[in-house]
C-alpha positions in Angstrom: -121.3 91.7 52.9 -118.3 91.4 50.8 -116.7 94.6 49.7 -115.4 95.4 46.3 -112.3 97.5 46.0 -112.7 101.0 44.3 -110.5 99.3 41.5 -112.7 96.4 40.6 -115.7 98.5 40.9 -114.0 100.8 38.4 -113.2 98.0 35.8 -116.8 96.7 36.2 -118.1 100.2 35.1 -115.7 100.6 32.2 -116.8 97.3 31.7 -120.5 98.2 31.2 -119.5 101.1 29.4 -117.6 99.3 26.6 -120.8 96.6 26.4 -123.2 99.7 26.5 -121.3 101.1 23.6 -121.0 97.9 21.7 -124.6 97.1 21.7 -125.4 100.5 20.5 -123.5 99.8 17.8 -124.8 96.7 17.2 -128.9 97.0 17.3 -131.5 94.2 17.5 -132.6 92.8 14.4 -136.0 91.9 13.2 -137.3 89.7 10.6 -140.0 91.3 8.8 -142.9 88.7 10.0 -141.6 89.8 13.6 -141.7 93.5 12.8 -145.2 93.1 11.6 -146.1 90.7 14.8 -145.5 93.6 16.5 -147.1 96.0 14.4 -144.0 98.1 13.5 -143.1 99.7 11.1 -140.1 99.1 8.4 -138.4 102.2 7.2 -136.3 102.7 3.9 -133.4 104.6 4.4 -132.4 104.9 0.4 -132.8 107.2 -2.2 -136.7 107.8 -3.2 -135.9 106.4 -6.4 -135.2 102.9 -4.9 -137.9 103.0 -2.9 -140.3 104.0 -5.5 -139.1 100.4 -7.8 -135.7 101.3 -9.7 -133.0 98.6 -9.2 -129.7 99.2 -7.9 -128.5 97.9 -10.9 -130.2 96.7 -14.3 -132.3 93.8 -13.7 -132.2 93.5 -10.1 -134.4 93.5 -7.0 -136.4 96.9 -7.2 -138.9 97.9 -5.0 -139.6 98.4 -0.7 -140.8 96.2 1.5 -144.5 95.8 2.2 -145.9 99.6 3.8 -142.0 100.6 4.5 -142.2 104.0 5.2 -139.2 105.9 3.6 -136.4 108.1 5.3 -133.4 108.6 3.1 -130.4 109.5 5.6 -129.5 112.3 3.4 -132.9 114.2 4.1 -132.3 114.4 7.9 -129.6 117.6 7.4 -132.9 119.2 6.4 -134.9 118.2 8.5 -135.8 120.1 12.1 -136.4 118.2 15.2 -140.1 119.7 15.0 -140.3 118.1 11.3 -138.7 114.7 12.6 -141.6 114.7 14.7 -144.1 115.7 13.0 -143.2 112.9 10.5 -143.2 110.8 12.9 -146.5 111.5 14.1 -148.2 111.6 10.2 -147.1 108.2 10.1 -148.9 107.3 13.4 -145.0 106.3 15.2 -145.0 106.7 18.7 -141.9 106.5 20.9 -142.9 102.5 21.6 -143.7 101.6 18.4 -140.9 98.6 17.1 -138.8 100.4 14.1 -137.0 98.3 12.0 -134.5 100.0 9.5 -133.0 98.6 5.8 -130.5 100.5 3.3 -126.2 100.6 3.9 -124.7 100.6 7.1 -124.2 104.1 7.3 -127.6 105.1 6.3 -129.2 103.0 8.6 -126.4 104.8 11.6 -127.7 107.9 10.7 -131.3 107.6 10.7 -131.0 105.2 14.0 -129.0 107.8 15.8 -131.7 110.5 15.0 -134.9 108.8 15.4 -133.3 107.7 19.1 -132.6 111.2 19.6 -136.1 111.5 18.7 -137.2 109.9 21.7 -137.7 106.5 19.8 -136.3 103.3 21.4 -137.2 100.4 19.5 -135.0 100.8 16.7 -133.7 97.4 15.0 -132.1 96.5 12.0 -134.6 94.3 9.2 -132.8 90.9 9.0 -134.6 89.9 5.6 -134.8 93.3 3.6 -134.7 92.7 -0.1 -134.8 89.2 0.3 -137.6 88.2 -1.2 -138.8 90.3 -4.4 -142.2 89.1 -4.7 -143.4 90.5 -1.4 -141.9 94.3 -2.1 -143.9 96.8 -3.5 -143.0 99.5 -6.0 -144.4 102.6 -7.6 -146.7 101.6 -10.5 -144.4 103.2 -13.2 -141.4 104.5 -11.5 -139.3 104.8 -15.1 -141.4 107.7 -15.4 -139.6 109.4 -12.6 -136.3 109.4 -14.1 -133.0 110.1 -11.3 -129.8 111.5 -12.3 -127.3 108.9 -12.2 -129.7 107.0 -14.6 -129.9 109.6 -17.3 -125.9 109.9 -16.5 -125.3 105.8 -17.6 -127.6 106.9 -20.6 -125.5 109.0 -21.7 -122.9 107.3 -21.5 -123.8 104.5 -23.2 -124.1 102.3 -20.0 -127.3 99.8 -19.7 -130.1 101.4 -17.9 -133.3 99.8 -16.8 -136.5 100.7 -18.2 -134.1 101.9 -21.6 -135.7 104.2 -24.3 -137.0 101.7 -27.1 -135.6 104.6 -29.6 -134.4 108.1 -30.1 -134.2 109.7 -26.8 -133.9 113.5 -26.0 -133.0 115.5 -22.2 -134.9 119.0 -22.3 -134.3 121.5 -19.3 -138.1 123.4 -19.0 -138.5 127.0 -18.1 -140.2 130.4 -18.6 -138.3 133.2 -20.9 -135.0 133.3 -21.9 -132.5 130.4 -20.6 -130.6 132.5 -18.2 -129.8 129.7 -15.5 -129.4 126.9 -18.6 -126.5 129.5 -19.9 -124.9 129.6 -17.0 -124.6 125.1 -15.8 -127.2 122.6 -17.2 -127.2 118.9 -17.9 -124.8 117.9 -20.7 -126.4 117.5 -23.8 -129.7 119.0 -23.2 -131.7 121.0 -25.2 -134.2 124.6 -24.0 -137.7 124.6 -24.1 -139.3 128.2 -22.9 -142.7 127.3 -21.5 -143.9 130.5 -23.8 -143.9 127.9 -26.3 -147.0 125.4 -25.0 -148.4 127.5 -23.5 -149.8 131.7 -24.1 -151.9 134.7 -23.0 -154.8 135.8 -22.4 -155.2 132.4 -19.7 -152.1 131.1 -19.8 -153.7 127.9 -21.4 -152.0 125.5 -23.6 -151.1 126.6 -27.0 -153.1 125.6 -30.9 -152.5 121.9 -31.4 -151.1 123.7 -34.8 -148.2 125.1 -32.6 -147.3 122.1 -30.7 -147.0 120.6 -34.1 -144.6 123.0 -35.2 -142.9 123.3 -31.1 -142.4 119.7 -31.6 -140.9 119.7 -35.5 -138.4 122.5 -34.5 -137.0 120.6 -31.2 -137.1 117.5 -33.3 -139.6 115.2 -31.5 -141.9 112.4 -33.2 -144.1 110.5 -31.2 -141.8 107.8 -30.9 -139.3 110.0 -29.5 -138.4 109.8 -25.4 -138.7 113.0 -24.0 -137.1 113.8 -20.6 -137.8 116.9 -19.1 -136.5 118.6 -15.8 -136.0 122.0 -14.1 -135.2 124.6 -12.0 -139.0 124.2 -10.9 -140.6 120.9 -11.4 -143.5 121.8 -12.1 -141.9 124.0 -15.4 -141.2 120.5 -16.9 -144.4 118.1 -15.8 -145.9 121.8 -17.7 -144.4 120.9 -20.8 -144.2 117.2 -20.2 -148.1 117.5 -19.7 -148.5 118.8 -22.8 -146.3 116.7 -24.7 -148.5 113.6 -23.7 -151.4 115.1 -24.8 -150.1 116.0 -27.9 -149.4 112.3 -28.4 -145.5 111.8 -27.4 -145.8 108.3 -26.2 -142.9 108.3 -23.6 -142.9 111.1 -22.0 -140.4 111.3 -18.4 -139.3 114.0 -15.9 -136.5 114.0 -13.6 -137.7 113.3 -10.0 -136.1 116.4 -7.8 -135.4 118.4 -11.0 -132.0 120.4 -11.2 -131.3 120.1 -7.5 -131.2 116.7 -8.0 -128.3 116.5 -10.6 -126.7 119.4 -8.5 -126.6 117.4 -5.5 -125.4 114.8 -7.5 -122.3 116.5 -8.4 -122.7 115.2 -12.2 -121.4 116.9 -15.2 -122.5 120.1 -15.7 -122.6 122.7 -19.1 -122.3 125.8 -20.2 -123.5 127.9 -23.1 -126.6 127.9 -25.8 -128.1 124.9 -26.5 -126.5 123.0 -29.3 -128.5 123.5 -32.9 -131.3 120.5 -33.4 -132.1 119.1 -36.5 -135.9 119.5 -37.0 -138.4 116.5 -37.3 -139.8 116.2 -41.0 -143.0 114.9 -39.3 -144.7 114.0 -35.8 -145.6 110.8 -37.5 -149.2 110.9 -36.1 -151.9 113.0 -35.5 -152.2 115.4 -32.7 -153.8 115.5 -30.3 -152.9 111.8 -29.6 -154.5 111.6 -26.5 -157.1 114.9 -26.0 -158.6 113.4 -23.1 -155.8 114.3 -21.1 -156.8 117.6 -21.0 -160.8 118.8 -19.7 -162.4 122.1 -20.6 -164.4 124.2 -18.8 -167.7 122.9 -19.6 -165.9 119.3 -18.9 -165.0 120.1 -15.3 -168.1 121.9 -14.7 -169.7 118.2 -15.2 -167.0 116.3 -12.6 -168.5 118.3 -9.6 -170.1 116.8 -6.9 -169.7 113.1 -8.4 -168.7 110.0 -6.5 -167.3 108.6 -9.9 -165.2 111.6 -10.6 -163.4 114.8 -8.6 -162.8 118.1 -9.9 -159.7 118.5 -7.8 -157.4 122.3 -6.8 -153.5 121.7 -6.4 -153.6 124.8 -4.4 -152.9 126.1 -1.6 -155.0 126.6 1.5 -155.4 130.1 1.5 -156.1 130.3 -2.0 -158.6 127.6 -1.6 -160.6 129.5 1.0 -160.1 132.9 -0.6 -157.8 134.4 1.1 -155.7 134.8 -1.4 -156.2 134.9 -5.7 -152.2 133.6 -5.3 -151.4 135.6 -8.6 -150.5 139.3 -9.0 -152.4 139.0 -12.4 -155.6 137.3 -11.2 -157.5 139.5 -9.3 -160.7 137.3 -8.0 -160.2 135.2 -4.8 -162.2 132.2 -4.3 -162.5 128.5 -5.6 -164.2 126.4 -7.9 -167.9 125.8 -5.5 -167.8 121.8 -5.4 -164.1 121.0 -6.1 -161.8 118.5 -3.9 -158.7 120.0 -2.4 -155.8 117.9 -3.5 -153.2 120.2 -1.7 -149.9 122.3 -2.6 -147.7 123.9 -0.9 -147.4 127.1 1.0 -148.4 129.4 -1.7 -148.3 129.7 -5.3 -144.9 128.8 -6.1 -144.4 125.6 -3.6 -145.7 122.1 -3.6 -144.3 121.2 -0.3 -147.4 119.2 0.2 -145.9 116.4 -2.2 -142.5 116.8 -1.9 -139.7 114.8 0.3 -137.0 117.7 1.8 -134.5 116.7 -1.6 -137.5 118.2 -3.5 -138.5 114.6 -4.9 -141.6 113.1 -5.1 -143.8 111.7 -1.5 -144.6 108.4 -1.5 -147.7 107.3 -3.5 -148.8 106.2 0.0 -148.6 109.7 1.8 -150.2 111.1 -1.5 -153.0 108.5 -1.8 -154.0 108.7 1.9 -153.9 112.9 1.6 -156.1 112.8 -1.5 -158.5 110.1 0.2 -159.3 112.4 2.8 -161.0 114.6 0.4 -162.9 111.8 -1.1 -160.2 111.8 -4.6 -159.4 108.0 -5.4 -157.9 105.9 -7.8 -160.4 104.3 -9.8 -162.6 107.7 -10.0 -161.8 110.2 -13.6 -159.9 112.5 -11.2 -159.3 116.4 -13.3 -156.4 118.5 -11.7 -156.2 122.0 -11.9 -154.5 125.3 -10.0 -154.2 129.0 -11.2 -153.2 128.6 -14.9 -151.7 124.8 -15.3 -148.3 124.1 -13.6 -148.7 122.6 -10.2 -151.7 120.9 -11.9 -149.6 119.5 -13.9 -146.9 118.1 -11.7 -150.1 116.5 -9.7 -151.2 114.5 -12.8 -147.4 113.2 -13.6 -147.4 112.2 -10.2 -150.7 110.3 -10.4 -149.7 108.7 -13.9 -146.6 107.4 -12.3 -148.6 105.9 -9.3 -151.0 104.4 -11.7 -154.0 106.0 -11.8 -155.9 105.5 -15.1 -157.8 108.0 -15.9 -156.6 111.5 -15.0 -156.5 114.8 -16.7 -155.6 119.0 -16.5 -158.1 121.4 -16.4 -156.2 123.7 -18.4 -158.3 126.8 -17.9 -158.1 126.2 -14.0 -159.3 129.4 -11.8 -158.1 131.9 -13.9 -161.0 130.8 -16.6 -163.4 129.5 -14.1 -162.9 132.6 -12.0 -163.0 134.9 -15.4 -167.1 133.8 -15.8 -169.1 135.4 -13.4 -171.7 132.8 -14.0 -169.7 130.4 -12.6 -170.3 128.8 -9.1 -167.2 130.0 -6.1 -166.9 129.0 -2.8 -164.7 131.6 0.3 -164.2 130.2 3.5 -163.3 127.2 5.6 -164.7 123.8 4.6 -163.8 120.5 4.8 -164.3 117.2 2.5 -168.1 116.7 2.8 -168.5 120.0 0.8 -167.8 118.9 -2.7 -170.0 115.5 -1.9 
């Protein structure tokens, strides 16, 4: 046998090493058709708001590719090994399965390096992402989930996709006083206190003779594009909620909320919100679209229908009474008959449909949670919670995915809960309860 010196054997390891590292660094690409031959799965490692349909610049391609699953690079700082996983797993990824990854270089680095640390081998490069626009999919009205560096060009002038056809306002949303607006908000924008749409004794939406007046003294027509965001996001879809049913035709929140223009190290302001010159008129009546909104009576009638679903945005505990999930609504129990649409952890979180940045889930992850609990697209689908604000973020969620024919339950279980009449339900249960 021929013997190789310790120095050649040496060079042919360092060799290997420098190859090993090379190809590393260079991963296996896929063509989508390959990917799919293999039953992968494609993963977008942008910003949700690219995935969800907005362009990287005006007029071009906008949208993800065909059941891409999405995994912005930015998210993984946030993320645990435990939640990597579990991720994984909702998405049905196994170590074997064939990953193929689209978005910049380093993006694509980043999310390779942890999903291999992950355990997961297979993971390529897409050859053909964003090569062909009419096979990618997008969120049925992304414009409505505004992002910050688009509200940035906007004011600035700059062209924008999806562009306000007229006057255009930016509102931050919040309960009481503006004590965090004071202190750094986005430039330009205006206050709304959520005292104003909505009051005691049920926390339900205000006269429509006061949202007449709310919208005269903040100067909005119905013709005028609202954007709301803030500290919460469920503060603004609140008031933006309301606005729509009042009639405000165009009507958009920022996806993320202020986190997201914080973490976008924009502009900031300080100080009281500058003076606004009231509108002489709404120019049309309100409410301008009342179905948005269901009464009690209403969302008695949605319960256990296969056209329609009465459905909580609460979470589990409160759903099986553990819990009221308010310090000022003392019964526990929920609606006998309703669909649970999820939340969050508790009363003040919507985890449930959030990414770790705070912005929206996919429409996919959303639709497939909801369908569990029998609540689909093409039914008259009525959201509630304890008194209207996760509710609310819910239904601007569902508008931007494209459902048609969605609505609040204003009253939710602070007025159901308030009849004793009114059918409850305690206790663990799953889907085939409200059928």
């Amino acid at each position: 046998m021929k013997r190789v010196s310790q120095l050649t054997a040496l060079a042919l390891l360092c060799g290997l090493a420098s190859f090993s590292s090379l190809a590393a660094d260079m991963p296996h690409t896929l063509t989508l058709a390959q990917l799919q031959a293999q039953q992968g799965a494609a993963i977008d490692t942008r910003i949700s708001a690219y995935y969800n349909g907005w362009p990287l610049a005006p007029g071009g391609t906008s949208g993800h590719e065909p059941a891409a699953l999405n995994l912005y690079a930015s998210w993984l700082s946030a993320m645990s090994d435990e939640q990597i996983s579990g991720w994984a797993k909702q998405h049905r990824l196994t170590p074997s399965s064939a990953l193929a990854l689209y978005g910049n270089d380093a993006d694509n680095r980043a999310v390779k390096n942890r999903l291999e640390k992950a355990g997961f081998s297979r993971v390529s490069l897409l050859s053909d992402a964003l090569q062909a626009p009419d096979r990618l999919q997008r969120l049925a009205h992304f414009e409505q989930l505004v992002y910050p560096q688009w509200i940035s060009r906007l004011q600035q002038g700059k062209p924008v996709t999806a562009a306000p056809v007229g006057d255009w306002k930016v509102i931050e949303a919040a309960w009481g006083a503006p004590k965090f607006y004071l202190l750094s908000h986005i430039p330009g924008a205006g206050y709304i206190d959520t005292n104003e749409v909505e009051s005691e004794p049920l926390w339900n939406k205000v006269s429509d003779n006061k949202l007449k007046a709310l919208m005269a003294k903040h100067g909005i027509r119905h013709d005028t594009t609202v954007i709301l965001y803030g500290r919460d996001v469920y503060a603004a879809a609140r008031v933006a909620q309301i606005m729509l049913y009042a009639g405000v035709k165009d009507v958009r929140i920022l996806d993320g909320g202020w986190k997201a223009w914080s973490d976008a190290n924009l502009p900031v302001e300080r100080g009281m919100p500058a003076d606004v010159k009231p509108a002489p008129d709404f120019g049309a009546p309100i409410p301008g679209q009342p179905q948005l909104m269901v009464d009690m009576e209403q969302a008695r009638g949605m319960l256990h229908r296969k056209d329609a679903s009465l459905v909580s945005i609460r979470s589990w505990p409160e759903f099986i009474g553990e819990t009221s999930g308010y310090s000022y609504i003392k019964p526990k129990g929920e609606i006998a008959g309703a669909r649970w649409g999820h939340a969050g952890s508790d009363a003040t979180h919507m985890e449930d449909f959030h990414n770790p940045d705070g912005t929206m889930r996919s429409a996919d992850d959303i639709a497939a949670m909801w369908k569990t609990w029998h609540i689909l697209p093409e039914q008259h689908v009525a959201f509630y919670c304890g008194t209207g604000w996760r509710a609310s973020e819910t239904f601007m969620y569902a508008r931007a995915m494209g459902w048609q024919n969605v609505a609040v339950y204003d009253g939710g279980w602070y007025e159901w809960s308030s009849h004793p009449q009114n059918p409850v339900s305690t206790g663990e249960r799953g889907p085939e309860s409200s059928l």
